[in-house]
């Protein structure tokens, strides 16, 4: 957990008395290994006097150290009011707690950042989808507006054409009723009125009767409100009379 490298190994306890264990660990780990003797500087008194510290048996020493560790754990439990066995120094235990707390805070912060990032990504995707839907709606509105304008234009065109005469029928009607001695020279259409200009050529003075019959024939067909605008007689000689006329009418 971020500690410095291990440069030596100290073994203790009953298992530490296993023969050549320290040599084996030294060869396998490549670092110095020694069997602990925590009581090497302790003087033991007996009834017979002092016992040399060098004569303290290693097995007895290790077993006694385990008892001291257990006793130390009980003292720590009473002091901290926590049920645990932890022989590490207080400063190391505090470092571990601080590290765990720091790690917990980092994990919580990381999770919060990830949740926020996912939320922002989801919001951006939602906004992007909304923009696409708005663009689609705008396109539909534009298309419907264009179709509406097109329909309106067609209606206007149809209204314009509805006021125009059906010229094929007009020409057929006039060709069927026009007399043999009558010739049309000009036709025009303005303000819903058809203007017809022509000439009647007769050998006798029968132009008025011919013109009257022509107007009656027009009234019986698809024309209405037929009226004479002008009539002018021109004698080319004593036998032929040329009568120019102008008529106006409306087409049903």
mmCIF file of C-alpha atoms in Angstrom:
data_model
loop_
_atom_site.group_PDB
_atom_site.id
_atom_site.type_symbol
_atom_site.label_atom_id
_atom_site.label_comp_id
_atom_site.label_asym_id
_atom_site.label_seq_id
_atom_site.Cartn_x
_atom_site.Cartn_y
_atom_site.Cartn_z
ATOM 1 C CA UNK A 1 0.000 0.000 0.000
ATOM 2 C CA UNK A 2 2.629 2.497 -1.030
ATOM 3 C CA UNK A 3 5.139 1.382 1.630
ATOM 4 C CA UNK A 4 8.857 1.254 0.977
ATOM 5 C CA UNK A 5 10.527 -1.917 -0.260
ATOM 6 C CA UNK A 6 11.081 -4.768 2.176
ATOM 7 C CA UNK A 7 14.780 -5.061 2.918
ATOM 8 C CA UNK A 8 14.727 -7.729 5.644
ATOM 9 C CA UNK A 9 12.449 -10.310 7.217
ATOM 10 C CA UNK A 10 12.072 -11.061 10.924
ATOM 11 C CA UNK A 11 10.271 -14.250 11.958
ATOM 12 C CA UNK A 12 9.081 -15.125 15.424
ATOM 13 C CA UNK A 13 6.631 -17.369 17.203
ATOM 14 C CA UNK A 14 6.618 -21.111 17.657
ATOM 15 C CA UNK A 15 6.902 -21.778 13.917
ATOM 16 C CA UNK A 16 10.010 -19.645 13.722
ATOM 17 C CA UNK A 17 11.919 -22.466 15.510
ATOM 18 C CA UNK A 18 11.568 -24.738 12.485
ATOM 19 C CA UNK A 19 15.041 -25.885 11.596
ATOM 20 C CA UNK A 20 16.743 -23.902 8.776
ATOM 21 C CA UNK A 21 13.517 -21.949 8.085
ATOM 22 C CA UNK A 22 15.444 -18.683 8.103
ATOM 23 C CA UNK A 23 17.982 -20.052 5.579
ATOM 24 C CA UNK A 24 15.237 -21.321 3.281
ATOM 25 C CA UNK A 25 13.399 -18.000 3.296
ATOM 26 C CA UNK A 26 16.678 -16.169 2.712
ATOM 27 C CA UNK A 27 17.371 -18.238 -0.409
ATOM 28 C CA UNK A 28 13.829 -17.932 -1.753
ATOM 29 C CA UNK A 29 13.277 -14.237 -1.074
ATOM 30 C CA UNK A 30 16.809 -12.949 -1.542
ATOM 31 C CA UNK A 31 16.686 -10.728 1.530
ATOM 32 C CA UNK A 32 18.187 -11.174 5.020
ATOM 33 C CA UNK A 33 16.051 -13.321 7.336
ATOM 34 C CA UNK A 34 16.538 -13.598 11.066
ATOM 35 C CA UNK A 35 14.739 -15.274 13.962
ATOM 36 C CA UNK A 36 13.563 -12.649 16.441
ATOM 37 C CA UNK A 37 14.695 -12.726 20.001
ATOM 38 C CA UNK A 38 12.694 -9.918 21.602
ATOM 39 C CA UNK A 39 13.925 -10.751 25.102
ATOM 40 C CA UNK A 40 17.625 -10.784 24.341
ATOM 41 C CA UNK A 41 18.165 -7.693 26.495
ATOM 42 C CA UNK A 42 15.865 -8.857 29.317
ATOM 43 C CA UNK A 43 17.339 -10.102 32.620
ATOM 44 C CA UNK A 44 15.349 -12.937 34.251
ATOM 45 C CA UNK A 45 15.492 -13.436 37.988
ATOM 46 C CA UNK A 46 15.094 -16.770 39.735
ATOM 47 C CA UNK A 47 15.500 -17.873 43.291
ATOM 48 C CA UNK A 48 19.028 -18.996 42.574
ATOM 49 C CA UNK A 49 19.911 -15.582 41.216
ATOM 50 C CA UNK A 50 20.184 -13.961 37.807
ATOM 51 C CA UNK A 51 20.042 -16.022 34.636
ATOM 52 C CA UNK A 52 22.339 -15.068 31.844
ATOM 53 C CA UNK A 53 20.303 -13.580 28.967
ATOM 54 C CA UNK A 54 22.267 -15.644 26.460
ATOM 55 C CA UNK A 55 21.005 -18.854 28.099
ATOM 56 C CA UNK A 56 17.337 -17.987 27.624
ATOM 57 C CA UNK A 57 15.845 -20.740 25.490
ATOM 58 C CA UNK A 58 14.609 -19.551 22.133
ATOM 59 C CA UNK A 59 11.468 -21.692 22.228
ATOM 60 C CA UNK A 60 10.461 -20.283 25.565
ATOM 61 C CA UNK A 61 11.239 -16.801 24.297
ATOM 62 C CA UNK A 62 8.972 -17.085 21.215
ATOM 63 C CA UNK A 63 6.065 -18.591 23.157
ATOM 64 C CA UNK A 64 6.307 -15.863 25.742
ATOM 65 C CA UNK A 65 6.290 -13.207 23.057
ATOM 66 C CA UNK A 66 2.990 -14.603 21.700
ATOM 67 C CA UNK A 67 1.479 -14.272 25.145
ATOM 68 C CA UNK A 68 2.655 -10.680 25.340
ATOM 69 C CA UNK A 69 1.110 -9.941 21.927
ATOM 70 C CA UNK A 70 -2.238 -11.361 23.032
ATOM 71 C CA UNK A 71 -2.090 -9.342 26.231
ATOM 72 C CA UNK A 72 -1.264 -6.201 24.250
ATOM 73 C CA UNK A 73 -4.282 -6.802 22.054
ATOM 74 C CA UNK A 74 -6.559 -7.007 25.109
ATOM 75 C CA UNK A 75 -5.095 -3.738 26.390
ATOM 76 C CA UNK A 76 -5.772 -2.109 23.002
ATOM 77 C CA UNK A 77 -9.340 -3.368 23.037
ATOM 78 C CA UNK A 78 -9.941 -1.818 26.412
ATOM 79 C CA UNK A 79 -8.333 1.458 25.340
ATOM 80 C CA UNK A 80 -10.079 1.824 21.968
ATOM 81 C CA UNK A 81 -13.309 -0.009 22.897
ATOM 82 C CA UNK A 82 -13.086 -2.015 19.695
ATOM 83 C CA UNK A 83 -13.014 -5.761 19.374
ATOM 84 C CA UNK A 84 -9.927 -6.474 17.331
ATOM 85 C CA UNK A 85 -6.475 -7.971 17.518
ATOM 86 C CA UNK A 86 -3.992 -5.634 15.870
ATOM 87 C CA UNK A 87 -0.415 -5.518 17.110
ATOM 88 C CA UNK A 88 0.637 -2.850 14.628
ATOM 89 C CA UNK A 89 1.787 0.477 16.068
ATOM 90 C CA UNK A 90 -0.928 3.126 16.410
ATOM 91 C CA UNK A 91 0.561 5.406 13.759
ATOM 92 C CA UNK A 92 0.556 2.576 11.199
ATOM 93 C CA UNK A 93 -3.017 1.648 12.052
ATOM 94 C CA UNK A 94 -4.037 5.306 11.627
ATOM 95 C CA UNK A 95 -2.293 5.408 8.266
ATOM 96 C CA UNK A 96 -4.240 2.355 7.141
ATOM 97 C CA UNK A 97 -7.507 3.912 8.268
ATOM 98 C CA UNK A 98 -6.666 7.158 6.530
ATOM 99 C CA UNK A 99 -5.727 5.265 3.384
ATOM 100 C CA UNK A 100 -8.978 3.300 3.429
ATOM 101 C CA UNK A 101 -10.939 6.492 4.026
ATOM 102 C CA UNK A 102 -9.098 8.254 1.205
ATOM 103 C CA UNK A 103 -9.625 5.301 -1.094
ATOM 104 C CA UNK A 104 -13.323 5.243 -0.217
ATOM 105 C CA UNK A 105 -13.642 8.953 -0.959
ATOM 106 C CA UNK A 106 -11.821 8.527 -4.267
ATOM 107 C CA UNK A 107 -14.108 5.635 -5.234
ATOM 108 C CA UNK A 108 -17.199 7.660 -4.294
ATOM 109 C CA UNK A 109 -15.883 10.679 -6.219
ATOM 110 C CA UNK A 110 -15.051 8.552 -9.242
ATOM 111 C CA UNK A 111 -18.514 6.958 -9.219
ATOM 112 C CA UNK A 112 -20.116 10.404 -8.882
ATOM 113 C CA UNK A 113 -18.089 11.722 -11.815
ATOM 114 C CA UNK A 114 -19.024 8.701 -13.925
ATOM 115 C CA UNK A 115 -22.711 9.095 -13.050
ATOM 116 C CA UNK A 116 -22.513 12.796 -13.933
ATOM 117 C CA UNK A 117 -20.740 11.998 -17.197
ATOM 118 C CA UNK A 118 -23.349 9.371 -18.108
ATOM 119 C CA UNK A 119 -26.094 11.850 -17.232
ATOM 120 C CA UNK A 120 -24.530 14.547 -19.436
ATOM 121 C CA UNK A 121 -24.064 12.091 -22.295
ATOM 122 C CA UNK A 122 -27.682 10.992 -21.949
ATOM 123 C CA UNK A 123 -28.843 14.604 -21.837
ATOM 124 C CA UNK A 124 -26.809 15.439 -24.957
ATOM 125 C CA UNK A 125 -28.234 12.431 -26.762
ATOM 126 C CA UNK A 126 -31.738 13.437 -25.716
ATOM 127 C CA UNK A 127 -31.144 17.014 -26.917
ATOM 128 C CA UNK A 128 -29.710 15.717 -30.205
ATOM 129 C CA UNK A 129 -32.744 13.479 -30.682
ATOM 130 C CA UNK A 130 -35.063 16.385 -29.876
ATOM 131 C CA UNK A 131 -33.287 18.583 -32.424
ATOM 132 C CA UNK A 132 -33.667 15.881 -35.058
ATOM 133 C CA UNK A 133 -37.391 15.575 -34.270
ATOM 134 C CA UNK A 134 -37.770 19.364 -34.465
ATOM 135 C CA UNK A 135 -35.976 19.391 -37.835
ATOM 136 C CA UNK A 136 -38.287 16.635 -39.068
ATOM 137 C CA UNK A 137 -41.338 18.599 -37.871
ATOM 138 C CA UNK A 138 -40.016 21.755 -39.562
ATOM 139 C CA UNK A 139 -39.527 19.801 -42.775
ATOM 140 C CA UNK A 140 -43.088 18.483 -42.555
ATOM 141 C CA UNK A 141 -44.424 21.984 -41.897
ATOM 142 C CA UNK A 142 -42.444 23.337 -44.857
ATOM 143 C CA UNK A 143 -43.660 20.519 -47.090
ATOM 144 C CA UNK A 144 -47.277 21.017 -46.001
ATOM 145 C CA UNK A 145 -46.932 24.787 -46.546
ATOM 146 C CA UNK A 146 -45.464 24.176 -49.992
ATOM 147 C CA UNK A 147 -48.291 21.790 -50.857
ATOM 148 C CA UNK A 148 -50.821 24.306 -49.582
ATOM 149 C CA UNK A 149 -49.266 27.049 -51.734
ATOM 150 C CA UNK A 150 -49.248 24.701 -54.703
ATOM 151 C CA UNK A 151 -52.900 23.854 -54.126
ATOM 152 C CA UNK A 152 -53.743 27.564 -53.786
ATOM 153 C CA UNK A 153 -51.917 28.279 -57.038
ATOM 154 C CA UNK A 154 -53.834 25.527 -58.790
ATOM 155 C CA UNK A 155 -57.101 26.940 -57.467
ATOM 156 C CA UNK A 156 -56.205 30.406 -58.754
ATOM 157 C CA UNK A 157 -55.192 28.994 -62.122
ATOM 158 C CA UNK A 158 -58.393 26.989 -62.323
ATOM 159 C CA UNK A 159 -60.382 30.106 -61.451
ATOM 160 C CA UNK A 160 -58.593 32.022 -64.170
ATOM 161 C CA UNK A 161 -59.230 29.304 -66.706
ATOM 162 C CA UNK A 162 -62.815 28.979 -65.579
ATOM 163 C CA UNK A 163 -63.448 32.520 -66.821
ATOM 164 C CA UNK A 164 -61.882 31.780 -70.167
ATOM 165 C CA UNK A 165 -64.232 30.559 -72.911
ATOM 166 C CA UNK A 166 -63.916 27.072 -74.243
ATOM 167 C CA UNK A 167 -62.438 28.232 -77.494
ATOM 168 C CA UNK A 168 -62.816 24.968 -79.319
ATOM 169 C CA UNK A 169 -66.560 25.044 -78.740
ATOM 170 C CA UNK A 170 -66.657 28.742 -79.634
ATOM 171 C CA UNK A 171 -64.970 28.172 -82.978
ATOM 172 C CA UNK A 172 -67.144 25.160 -83.759
ATOM 173 C CA UNK A 173 -70.332 27.089 -82.941
ATOM 174 C CA UNK A 174 -69.360 30.071 -85.080
ATOM 175 C CA UNK A 175 -68.318 27.865 -88.012
ATOM 176 C CA UNK A 176 -71.699 26.099 -87.897
ATOM 177 C CA UNK A 177 -73.853 29.240 -87.884
ATOM 178 C CA UNK A 178 -71.867 31.653 -90.012
ATOM 179 C CA UNK A 179 -73.613 32.309 -93.407
ATOM 180 C CA UNK A 180 -71.855 31.640 -96.712
ATOM 181 C CA UNK A 181 -71.657 35.313 -97.647
ATOM 182 C CA UNK A 182 -70.312 36.370 -94.243
ATOM 183 C CA UNK A 183 -66.606 36.470 -93.470
ATOM 184 C CA UNK A 184 -64.992 37.039 -90.070
ATOM 185 C CA UNK A 185 -61.973 39.315 -90.086
ATOM 186 C CA UNK A 186 -61.075 39.719 -86.399
ATOM 187 C CA UNK A 187 -61.979 38.350 -82.991
ATOM 188 C CA UNK A 188 -60.855 39.520 -79.530
ATOM 189 C CA UNK A 189 -61.765 38.757 -75.949
ATOM 190 C CA UNK A 190 -61.612 41.338 -73.167
ATOM 191 C CA UNK A 191 -63.451 41.780 -69.835
ATOM 192 C CA UNK A 192 -65.497 38.622 -70.404
ATOM 193 C CA UNK A 193 -66.773 39.946 -73.731
ATOM 194 C CA UNK A 194 -66.134 38.543 -77.168
ATOM 195 C CA UNK A 195 -65.758 41.108 -79.950
ATOM 196 C CA UNK A 196 -66.433 39.835 -83.489
ATOM 197 C CA UNK A 197 -65.624 41.889 -86.579
ATOM 198 C CA UNK A 198 -66.556 40.798 -90.077
ATOM 199 C CA UNK A 199 -68.007 41.682 -93.473
ATOM 200 C CA UNK A 200 -71.113 40.639 -95.402
ATOM 201 C CA UNK A 201 -70.922 40.602 -99.185
ATOM 202 C CA UNK A 202 -74.244 40.454 -101.010
ATOM 203 C CA UNK A 203 -75.504 41.249 -104.483
ATOM 204 C CA UNK A 204 -78.668 42.890 -103.202
ATOM 205 C CA UNK A 205 -79.399 44.898 -100.114
ATOM 206 C CA UNK A 206 -79.921 41.847 -97.886
ATOM 207 C CA UNK A 207 -77.086 42.541 -95.466
ATOM 208 C CA UNK A 208 -79.376 43.678 -92.654
ATOM 209 C CA UNK A 209 -81.415 40.456 -92.794
ATOM 210 C CA UNK A 210 -78.209 38.392 -92.911
ATOM 211 C CA UNK A 211 -76.779 40.235 -89.924
ATOM 212 C CA UNK A 212 -80.015 39.843 -87.966
ATOM 213 C CA UNK A 213 -80.120 36.109 -88.672
ATOM 214 C CA UNK A 214 -76.491 35.806 -87.547
ATOM 215 C CA UNK A 215 -77.242 37.510 -84.223
ATOM 216 C CA UNK A 216 -80.270 35.294 -83.611
ATOM 217 C CA UNK A 217 -78.235 32.169 -84.399
ATOM 218 C CA UNK A 218 -75.568 33.268 -81.913
ATOM 219 C CA UNK A 219 -78.187 33.792 -79.207
ATOM 220 C CA UNK A 220 -79.524 30.268 -79.694
ATOM 221 C CA UNK A 221 -76.125 28.713 -79.074
ATOM 222 C CA UNK A 222 -73.507 29.256 -76.366
ATOM 223 C CA UNK A 223 -73.485 33.034 -76.775
ATOM 224 C CA UNK A 224 -75.586 35.513 -74.834
ATOM 225 C CA UNK A 225 -76.232 39.245 -74.777
ATOM 226 C CA UNK A 226 -75.376 39.567 -78.458
ATOM 227 C CA UNK A 227 -75.472 43.202 -79.534
ATOM 228 C CA UNK A 228 -74.510 45.193 -82.622
ATOM 229 C CA UNK A 229 -71.811 47.786 -82.080
ATOM 230 C CA UNK A 230 -71.355 49.086 -85.598
ATOM 231 C CA UNK A 231 -72.600 48.412 -89.111
ATOM 232 C CA UNK A 232 -71.257 50.166 -92.213
ATOM 233 C CA UNK A 233 -72.284 49.625 -95.846
ATOM 234 C CA UNK A 234 -69.755 50.071 -98.643
ATOM 235 C CA UNK A 235 -70.788 49.727 -102.300
ATOM 236 C CA UNK A 236 -68.035 48.356 -104.460
ATOM 237 C CA UNK A 237 -70.167 48.595 -107.597
ATOM 238 C CA UNK A 238 -73.811 48.651 -108.582
ATOM 239 C CA UNK A 239 -74.203 44.887 -108.105
ATOM 240 C CA UNK A 240 -72.172 44.066 -104.917
ATOM 241 C CA UNK A 241 -72.718 45.625 -101.499
ATOM 242 C CA UNK A 242 -70.049 45.254 -98.774
ATOM 243 C CA UNK A 243 -71.311 45.634 -95.209
ATOM 244 C CA UNK A 244 -68.786 45.735 -92.336
ATOM 245 C CA UNK A 245 -70.051 44.985 -88.833
ATOM 246 C CA UNK A 246 -68.915 44.677 -85.232
ATOM 247 C CA UNK A 247 -70.685 42.466 -82.699
ATOM 248 C CA UNK A 248 -70.104 41.875 -79.039
ATOM 249 C CA UNK A 249 -71.395 39.055 -76.868
ATOM 250 C CA UNK A 250 -70.639 36.916 -73.844
ATOM 251 C CA UNK A 251 -69.827 33.223 -73.840
ATOM 252 C CA UNK A 252 -71.593 30.879 -71.437
#
